[in-house]
mmCIF file of C-alpha atoms in Angstrom:
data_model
loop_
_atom_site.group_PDB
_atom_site.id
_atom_site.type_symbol
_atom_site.label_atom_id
_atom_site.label_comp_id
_atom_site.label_asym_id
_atom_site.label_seq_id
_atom_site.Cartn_x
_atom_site.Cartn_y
_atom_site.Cartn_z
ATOM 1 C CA UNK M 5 -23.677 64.556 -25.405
ATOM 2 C CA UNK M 6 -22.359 65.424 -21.895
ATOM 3 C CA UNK M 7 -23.004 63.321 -18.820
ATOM 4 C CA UNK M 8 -25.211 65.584 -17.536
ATOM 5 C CA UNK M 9 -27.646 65.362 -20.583
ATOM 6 C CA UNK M 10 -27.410 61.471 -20.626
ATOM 7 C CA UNK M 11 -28.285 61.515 -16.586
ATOM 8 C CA UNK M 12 -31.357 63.631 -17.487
ATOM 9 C CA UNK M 13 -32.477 61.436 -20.230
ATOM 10 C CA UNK M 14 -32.051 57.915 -18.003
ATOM 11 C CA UNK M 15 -34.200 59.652 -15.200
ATOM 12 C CA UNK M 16 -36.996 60.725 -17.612
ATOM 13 C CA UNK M 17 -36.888 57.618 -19.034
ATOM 14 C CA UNK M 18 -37.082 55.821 -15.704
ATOM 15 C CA UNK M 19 -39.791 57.783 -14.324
ATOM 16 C CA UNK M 20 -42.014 57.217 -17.889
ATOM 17 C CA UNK M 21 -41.719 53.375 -16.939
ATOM 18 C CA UNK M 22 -42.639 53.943 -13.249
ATOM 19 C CA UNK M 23 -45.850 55.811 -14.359
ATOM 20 C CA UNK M 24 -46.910 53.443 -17.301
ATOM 21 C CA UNK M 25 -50.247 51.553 -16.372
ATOM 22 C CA UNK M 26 -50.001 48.524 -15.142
ATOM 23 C CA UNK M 27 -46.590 49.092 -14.745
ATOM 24 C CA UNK M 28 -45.011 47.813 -17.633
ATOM 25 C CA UNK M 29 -41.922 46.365 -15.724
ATOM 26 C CA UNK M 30 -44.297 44.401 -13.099
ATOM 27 C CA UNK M 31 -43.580 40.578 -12.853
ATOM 28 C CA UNK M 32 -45.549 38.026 -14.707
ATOM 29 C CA UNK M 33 -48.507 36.953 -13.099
ATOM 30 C CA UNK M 34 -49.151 33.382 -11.739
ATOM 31 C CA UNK M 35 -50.900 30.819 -13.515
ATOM 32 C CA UNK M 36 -53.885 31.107 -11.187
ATOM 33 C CA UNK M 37 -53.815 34.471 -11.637
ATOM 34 C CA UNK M 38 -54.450 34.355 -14.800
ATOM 35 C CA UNK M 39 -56.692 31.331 -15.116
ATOM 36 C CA UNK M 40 -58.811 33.419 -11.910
ATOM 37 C CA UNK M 41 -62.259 34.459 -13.346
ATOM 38 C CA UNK M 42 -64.815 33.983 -15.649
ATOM 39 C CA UNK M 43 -64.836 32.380 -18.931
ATOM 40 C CA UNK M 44 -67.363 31.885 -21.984
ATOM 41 C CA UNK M 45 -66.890 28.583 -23.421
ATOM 42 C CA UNK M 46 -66.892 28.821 -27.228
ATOM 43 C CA UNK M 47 -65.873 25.054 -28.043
ATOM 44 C CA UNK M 48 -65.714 21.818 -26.663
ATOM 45 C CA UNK M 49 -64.108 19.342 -28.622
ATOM 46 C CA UNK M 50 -63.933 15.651 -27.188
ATOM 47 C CA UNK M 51 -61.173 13.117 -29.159
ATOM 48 C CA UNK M 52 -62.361 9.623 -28.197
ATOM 49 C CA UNK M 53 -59.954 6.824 -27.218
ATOM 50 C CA UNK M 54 -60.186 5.747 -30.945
ATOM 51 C CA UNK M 55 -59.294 9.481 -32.401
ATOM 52 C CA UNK M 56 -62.858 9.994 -33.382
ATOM 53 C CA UNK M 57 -63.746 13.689 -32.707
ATOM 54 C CA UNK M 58 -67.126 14.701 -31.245
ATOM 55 C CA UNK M 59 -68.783 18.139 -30.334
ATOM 56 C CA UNK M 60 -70.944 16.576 -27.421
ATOM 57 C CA UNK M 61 -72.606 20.289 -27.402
ATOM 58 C CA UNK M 62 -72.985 21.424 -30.748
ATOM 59 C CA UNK M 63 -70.315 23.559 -32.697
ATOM 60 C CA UNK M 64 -71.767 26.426 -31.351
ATOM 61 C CA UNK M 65 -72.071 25.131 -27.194
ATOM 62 C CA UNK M 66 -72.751 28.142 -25.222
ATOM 63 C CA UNK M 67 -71.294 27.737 -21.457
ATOM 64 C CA UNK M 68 -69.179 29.421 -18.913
ATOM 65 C CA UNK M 69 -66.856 28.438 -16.636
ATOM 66 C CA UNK M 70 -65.852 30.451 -13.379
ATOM 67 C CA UNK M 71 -62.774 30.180 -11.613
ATOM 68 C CA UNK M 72 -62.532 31.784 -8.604
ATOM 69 C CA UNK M 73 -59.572 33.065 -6.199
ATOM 70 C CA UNK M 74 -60.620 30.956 -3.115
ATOM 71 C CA UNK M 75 -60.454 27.884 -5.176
ATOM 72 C CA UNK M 76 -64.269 27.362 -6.377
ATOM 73 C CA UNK M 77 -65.621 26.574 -9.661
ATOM 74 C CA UNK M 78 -69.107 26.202 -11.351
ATOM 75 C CA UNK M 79 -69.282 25.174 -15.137
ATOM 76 C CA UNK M 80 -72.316 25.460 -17.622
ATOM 77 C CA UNK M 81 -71.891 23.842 -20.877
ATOM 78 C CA UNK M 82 -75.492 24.098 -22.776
ATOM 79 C CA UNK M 83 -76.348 22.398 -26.982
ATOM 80 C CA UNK M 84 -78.625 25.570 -27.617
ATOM 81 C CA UNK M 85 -80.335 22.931 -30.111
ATOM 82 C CA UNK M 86 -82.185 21.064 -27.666
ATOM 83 C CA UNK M 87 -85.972 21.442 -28.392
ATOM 84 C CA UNK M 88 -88.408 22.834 -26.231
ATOM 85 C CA UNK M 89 -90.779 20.915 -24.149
ATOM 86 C CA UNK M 90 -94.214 20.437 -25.689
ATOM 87 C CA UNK M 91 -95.676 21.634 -21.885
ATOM 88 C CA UNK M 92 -93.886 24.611 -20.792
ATOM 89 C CA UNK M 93 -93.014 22.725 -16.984
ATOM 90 C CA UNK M 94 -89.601 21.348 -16.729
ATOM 91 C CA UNK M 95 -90.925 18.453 -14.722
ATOM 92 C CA UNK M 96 -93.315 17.343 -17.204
ATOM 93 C CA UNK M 97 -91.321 16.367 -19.948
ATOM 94 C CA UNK M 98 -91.537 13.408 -22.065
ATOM 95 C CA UNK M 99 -89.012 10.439 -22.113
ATOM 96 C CA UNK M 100 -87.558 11.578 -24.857
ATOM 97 C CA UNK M 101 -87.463 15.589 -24.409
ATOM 98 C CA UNK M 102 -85.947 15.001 -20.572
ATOM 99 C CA UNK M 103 -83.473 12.844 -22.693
ATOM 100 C CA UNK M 104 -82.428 15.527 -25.154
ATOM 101 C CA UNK M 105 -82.014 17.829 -22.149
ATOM 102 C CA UNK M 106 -79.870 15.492 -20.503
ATOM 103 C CA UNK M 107 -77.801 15.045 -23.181
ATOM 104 C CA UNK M 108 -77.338 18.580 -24.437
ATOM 105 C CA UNK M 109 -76.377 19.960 -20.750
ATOM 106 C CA UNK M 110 -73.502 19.794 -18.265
ATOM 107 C CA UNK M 111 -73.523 21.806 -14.765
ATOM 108 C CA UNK M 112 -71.038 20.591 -12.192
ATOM 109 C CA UNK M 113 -69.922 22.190 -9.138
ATOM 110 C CA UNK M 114 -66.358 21.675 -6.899
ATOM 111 C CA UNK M 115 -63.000 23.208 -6.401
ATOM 112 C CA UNK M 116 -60.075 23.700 -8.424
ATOM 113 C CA UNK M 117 -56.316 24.464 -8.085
ATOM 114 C CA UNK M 118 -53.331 24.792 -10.322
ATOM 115 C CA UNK M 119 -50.037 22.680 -10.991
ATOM 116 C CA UNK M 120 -47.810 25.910 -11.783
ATOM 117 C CA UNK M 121 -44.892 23.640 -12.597
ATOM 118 C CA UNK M 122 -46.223 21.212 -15.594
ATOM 119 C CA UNK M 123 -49.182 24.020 -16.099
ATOM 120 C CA UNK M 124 -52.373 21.778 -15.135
ATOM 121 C CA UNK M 125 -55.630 22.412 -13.893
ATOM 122 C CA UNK M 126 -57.170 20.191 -11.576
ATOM 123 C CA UNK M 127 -61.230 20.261 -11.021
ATOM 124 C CA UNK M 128 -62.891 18.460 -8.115
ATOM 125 C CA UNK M 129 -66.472 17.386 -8.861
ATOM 126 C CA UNK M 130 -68.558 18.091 -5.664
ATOM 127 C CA UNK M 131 -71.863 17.916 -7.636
ATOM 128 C CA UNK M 132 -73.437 18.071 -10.863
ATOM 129 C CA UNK M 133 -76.114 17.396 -13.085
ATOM 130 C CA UNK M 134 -74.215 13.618 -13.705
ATOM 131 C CA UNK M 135 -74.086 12.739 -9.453
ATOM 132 C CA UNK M 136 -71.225 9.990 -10.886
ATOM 133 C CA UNK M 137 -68.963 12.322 -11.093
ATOM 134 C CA UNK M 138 -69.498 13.454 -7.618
ATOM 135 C CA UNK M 139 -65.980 12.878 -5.166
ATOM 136 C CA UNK M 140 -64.038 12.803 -8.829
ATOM 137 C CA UNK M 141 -61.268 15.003 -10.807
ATOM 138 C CA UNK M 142 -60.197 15.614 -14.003
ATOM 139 C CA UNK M 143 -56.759 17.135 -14.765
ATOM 140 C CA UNK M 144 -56.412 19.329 -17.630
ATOM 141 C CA UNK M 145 -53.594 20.986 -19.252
ATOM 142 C CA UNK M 146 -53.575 24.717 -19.949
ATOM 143 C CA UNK M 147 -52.495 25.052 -23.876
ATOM 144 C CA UNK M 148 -52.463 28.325 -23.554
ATOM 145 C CA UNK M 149 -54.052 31.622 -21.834
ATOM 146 C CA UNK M 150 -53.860 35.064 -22.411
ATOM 147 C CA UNK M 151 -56.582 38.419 -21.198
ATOM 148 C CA UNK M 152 -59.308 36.951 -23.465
ATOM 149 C CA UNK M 153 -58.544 33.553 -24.299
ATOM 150 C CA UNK M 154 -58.199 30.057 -22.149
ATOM 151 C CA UNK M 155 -57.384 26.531 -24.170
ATOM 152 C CA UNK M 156 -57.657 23.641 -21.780
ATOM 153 C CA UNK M 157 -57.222 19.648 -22.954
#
């Protein structure tokens, strides 16, 4: 193999990389890059103080968070047990169905922004369907994340 002929090759081979999508030779992206968007929650598993484990929305909870950009975020976490209301109005439920819907939903509202350097999440509770939690925020640590996939504890 002459020089010329191993030139040729390295430029062919250069110029394959430069037209790859998504350039494969791009940097990694940031952490709130890749956290930035919207999630379906599959799971929520809570480990009490004591090490009990609960599912606080079913083992099937259907949710979603968002995450956006400007540093907004809206989560729905939903039991999709919870009965229906005998009277089909949402503001004429009994003690014990407005009870069950309490329990078996969670909608909050706030801002978020990311801790690059010990990989955290932190959440800002503006408001929610618990107003306690209003003016509060929760750290979380990102387990992992990848295109499809987001573990938070």
């Amino acid at each position: 193999m002459n020089l010329r002929h191993i030139l040729s090759l390295s430029a062919i081979a250069a110029l394959g990389l430069a037209l790859l999508p998504g350039n494969a030779v791009s940097q990694q992206k940031s952490l709130k890059e890749q956290l930035t968007g919207t999630w379906v929650i599959v799971a929520v598993n809570n480990t009490m103080p004591d090490g009990k484990k609960q599912q606080n929305f079913g083992p099937n909870p259907q949710g979603i968070l968002l995450l956006d950009a400007s540093g907004q975020y809206a989560q729905l976490l939903v039991r999709p047990d919870i009965p229906k209301f005998k009277v089909n109005n949402r503001l004429k439920g009994t003690p014990e169905e407005n009870t069950a819907a309490v329990h078996g939903t969670s909608a909050t509202l706030g801002t978020w922004s990311v801790d690059e350097a010990s990989k955290t999440i932190t959440v800002r509770y503006g408001s929610g369907l618990f107003p306690n939690q209003a003016g509060s925020e929760s750290k979380r640590i990102v387990v992992s994340v990848t295109a499809d996939e987001l573990t938070l504890t």
